[in-house]
Amino acid sequence: MPADSPSDTDTRAGDPSPGVNPRVPERPTLDGLERKWSTAWERDGVYRFDRSAPRERVFSIDTPPPTVSGSLHVGHVFSFTHTDTVARFQRMRGREVFYPMGWDDNGLPTERRVQNHFGVRCDPSIAYDPAFTPPEVASEKEPVAVSRPNFVELCLALTETDERAFEELWRALGLSVDWSMTYTTIGRLAQTISQRSFLGLLARGQAYQLEAPTLWDVDFQTAVAQAELEDRERPGAMHRVRFAAVDGGPDALIETTRPELIAACVAVLAHPDDERQRALVDGEVLTPLFGTRVPVMTHPLVEPDKGTGLVMVCTFGDLTDVTWWRELGLPVRSVLGSDGRMVEVPWGAPGWETEDPERARTSYGELSGRTINQARRRVVELLQESGDLVGAPEPVTRAVKFFEKGDRPVEIVTSRQWFIHTLEHREELIARGRELRWHPEYMRARYEDWVQGLTGDWCISRQRFFGVPFPVWYPIGADGAILYEQPIPAEEARLPVDPSTDVPDGFLPEQRGQPGGFAGDPDVMDTWATSSLTPQIVGRSGEDAELFAKVFPMDLRPQAHDIIRTWLFSTILRSQLDDGVLPWRDAAISGWVLDPDRKKMSKSKGNVVTPMHLLEEYGADAVRYWAAGGRPGTDTAFDPQQMKVGRRLAVKLLNASKFALADLPTPAPRLAHPLDRALLGRLTGVVAAATSSFEAYDYARALERTETFFWWYCDFYLELVKGRRYDPDPAVASAVSRALGISLSVFQRLFAPFLPFVCEEVWGWWQEGSVHRAPWPAAEELEEAHGGEQEAMQDTALAVTADVLREVRKAKSEARRPMRAPVELVIVEDTPERLQALELGRDDLLQAGSIGALEGRPVEDFAVEVKLAGEAAG
RNA sequence: GGGCGCGUAGCUCAGUGGGAGAGCGCUCGCUUCACACGCGAGAGGUCGCAGGUUCGAAACCCGCCGCGCCCACCA
């Protein structure tokens, strides 16, 4: 139904046709509406994106793809509802809404789930077995080793099941997604686009490979990125350790929580201004137990107030060590293996020189092969025995960096990884962040803080299996060495490729791994390296130029605040590097769902309260009502009570619609009654408020304004007009019908983004087509409420009539009489102006209050005297 | 340590210069012809604390206290 012609106003407002309305049920109910209407919407393609629409009419949404491993929880329901209300609003405003759904199935969470579910582990050295079936009984203790292609097949099988369940939930919740455009982050399209973007970065020198100290998870045995770290408080102990003097100089005392890394010590540092350390600086000291000579140097990052003012630098205990190592040009002595155990080291060999090779070998022999914690305990014992530990270890609690999905602290291990240049783009990225319109505005600070605090380029390679492979191979020299410096990129036409099974042009399969042959890059991309391209994936960048031009840059990125540093940041980076643009105009940031005790909703709780249960118990509209009450960026308590309130609102809308639409008198051509005109005048203000709130992504305010006015409408306006509604004079009844029709039509559309099921139901009682494709209410529809010299007085009439009705009700309530109890006389004291206005609503008031007589007395202050029939005045 | 947000009725929250509000919960009443998944009424608050600006502050400014989140070089 197009909104562009003013002459449409009358039909759009929904003039009912006369007579009893057979479409209104005897007893309206919410039960079954989800199934009924989600089926109908799919059948009729109500939310299908029409790509023939011109760019300026398109509203494109870059939906967050939920992680498929595990389950959707109420937090997802919460934030996806927010986006859906905006999508529905924009659709009703006449925009063609591009709203696809994606599933993030790629990555570690899926791998971990597949390992547990099937009892397998991936061994890339095994050949593919086409006949493989997973073990009948999954054993976590003794997993079956499977090839990488088999492992990936299992991942795909499991995620497909999950994705079906997720889609079912979203449909039940009523998300107005175009399900024909669904994508997955492991799918062929996402792989192609990720690989193509990577090859572009490589060709432009924006991606590079480097062997360097890298953040490393020793359990998953993969590199991780700075953005994936989180701090956790862990107990530890501070050890004061003596480093012996060389050549008669003084001993050095350092403090450390990681004594197991003494063997990896490459220097001892002091602050340049620290007078106490003057005698040591520029000299050398010996590491205890191992007798390695290490220089004593200075660096401004050393804090003289901490510990003894001296700190040992190890390769590598933390990120500060990396800084010191790099800036002071120190050597590398690595003792930690990629599996988190101490490796063998060649004491006495170059790089491992020692004053006492025998002692070093004996001491280190106690540590070699042990885990970090075992080695730490043993080294403390050795230091105690040798007398190099000063005092007892002092228990401390300190923040330790963990991979957010990991169980042990991250270590820093030297390895070969792919990076994307990030640091050199910092200023552009901040500028893009300032271009972006944030909702709420203050979320921009989180982004800027993050960009300012970046310490390195983005490491995008992961030593894992279920992800997008790097589309490159390497030649192998005649001596069998892999020539990493000469990567062979895949031809673009071949994408997506898997270099572990595909063969580069100009080689034969038999040459894999052979001298003179080739080797595939063994790694996969960080899951964010794919997710950061969601605008390009949904817009089919490079596959469908026409579509991409229509939807990109996108209008809206909705997401929660916890992934600003990952998803939002990396998406801006990739768009900047690939297209030199900001990927969206607006970002709407959702809060979290909190337990009633204000803590972040816990996993266990989230699993008990599954979203499907909530939808079944309260109904989708009710759950959406609760969610829509959470303002942008604000954390919101999980509150079933609010869902009950939402359900009541939906029921109210059913019943109010039944009252207005159950039978349909001949509609009057114009509004005549002052109260009717005043009502529509107020509704004009509500429409304006809801519209401007929605335009600013404040769906919660739009709902609140609409809801508040709707309850007032039911409690006062509907009660006031009941007499005229049932008036035997058809002219009177039809005039009310017109006002009810216009107002109901507006309410049904104002609520449609929030309560899509019940609104579609009541719309279907009297209108053609879906309410979700009906035009958003506009002021022009209500213009007959305005104009004329009586406009101000009409509104006063409505106000004073309602005020008096309230007083009459109060009197009856205090007298413990029913509301229909007759009233002999009502005396209203009020200003002459208000009394004059009251005359306009007199007839409705007398009827609604069962009032026999009404008198006015002009005075300054408002007061009402109510004389119930058969009683003294109250 | 730095940054951001929050602190209003028992609970969840709205309110950004001029009457302290809503819903839930609670109490009382009402089978009223759209609705008992209802209707009507009522009780309940030093707007975290202390100062300042102003004729006037819940709101604006300064400081403090408390809660939450993000970030930071884990010695």
mmCIF file of N, CA, C and O in Angstrom, chain A residues 31 753 806:
data_model
loop_
_atom_site.group_PDB
_atom_site.id
_atom_site.type_symbol
_atom_site.label_atom_id
_atom_site.label_comp_id
_atom_site.label_asym_id
_atom_site.label_seq_id
_atom_site.Cartn_x
_atom_site.Cartn_y
_atom_site.Cartn_z
ATOM 1 N N ASP A 31 -2.871 -17.539 21.640
ATOM 2 C CA ASP A 31 -2.305 -18.874 21.421
ATOM 3 C C ASP A 31 -2.289 -19.242 19.955
ATOM 4 O O ASP A 31 -3.291 -19.086 19.256
ATOM 5 N N PRO A 753 6.127 -3.102 15.178
ATOM 6 C CA PRO A 753 7.538 -3.506 15.303
ATOM 7 C C PRO A 753 7.818 -4.294 16.579
ATOM 8 O O PRO A 753 8.765 -5.070 16.620
ATOM 9 N N ARG A 806 -12.290 10.588 36.511
ATOM 10 C CA ARG A 806 -11.423 9.988 37.520
ATOM 11 C C ARG A 806 -11.972 10.252 38.932
ATOM 12 O O ARG A 806 -12.008 9.349 39.771
#
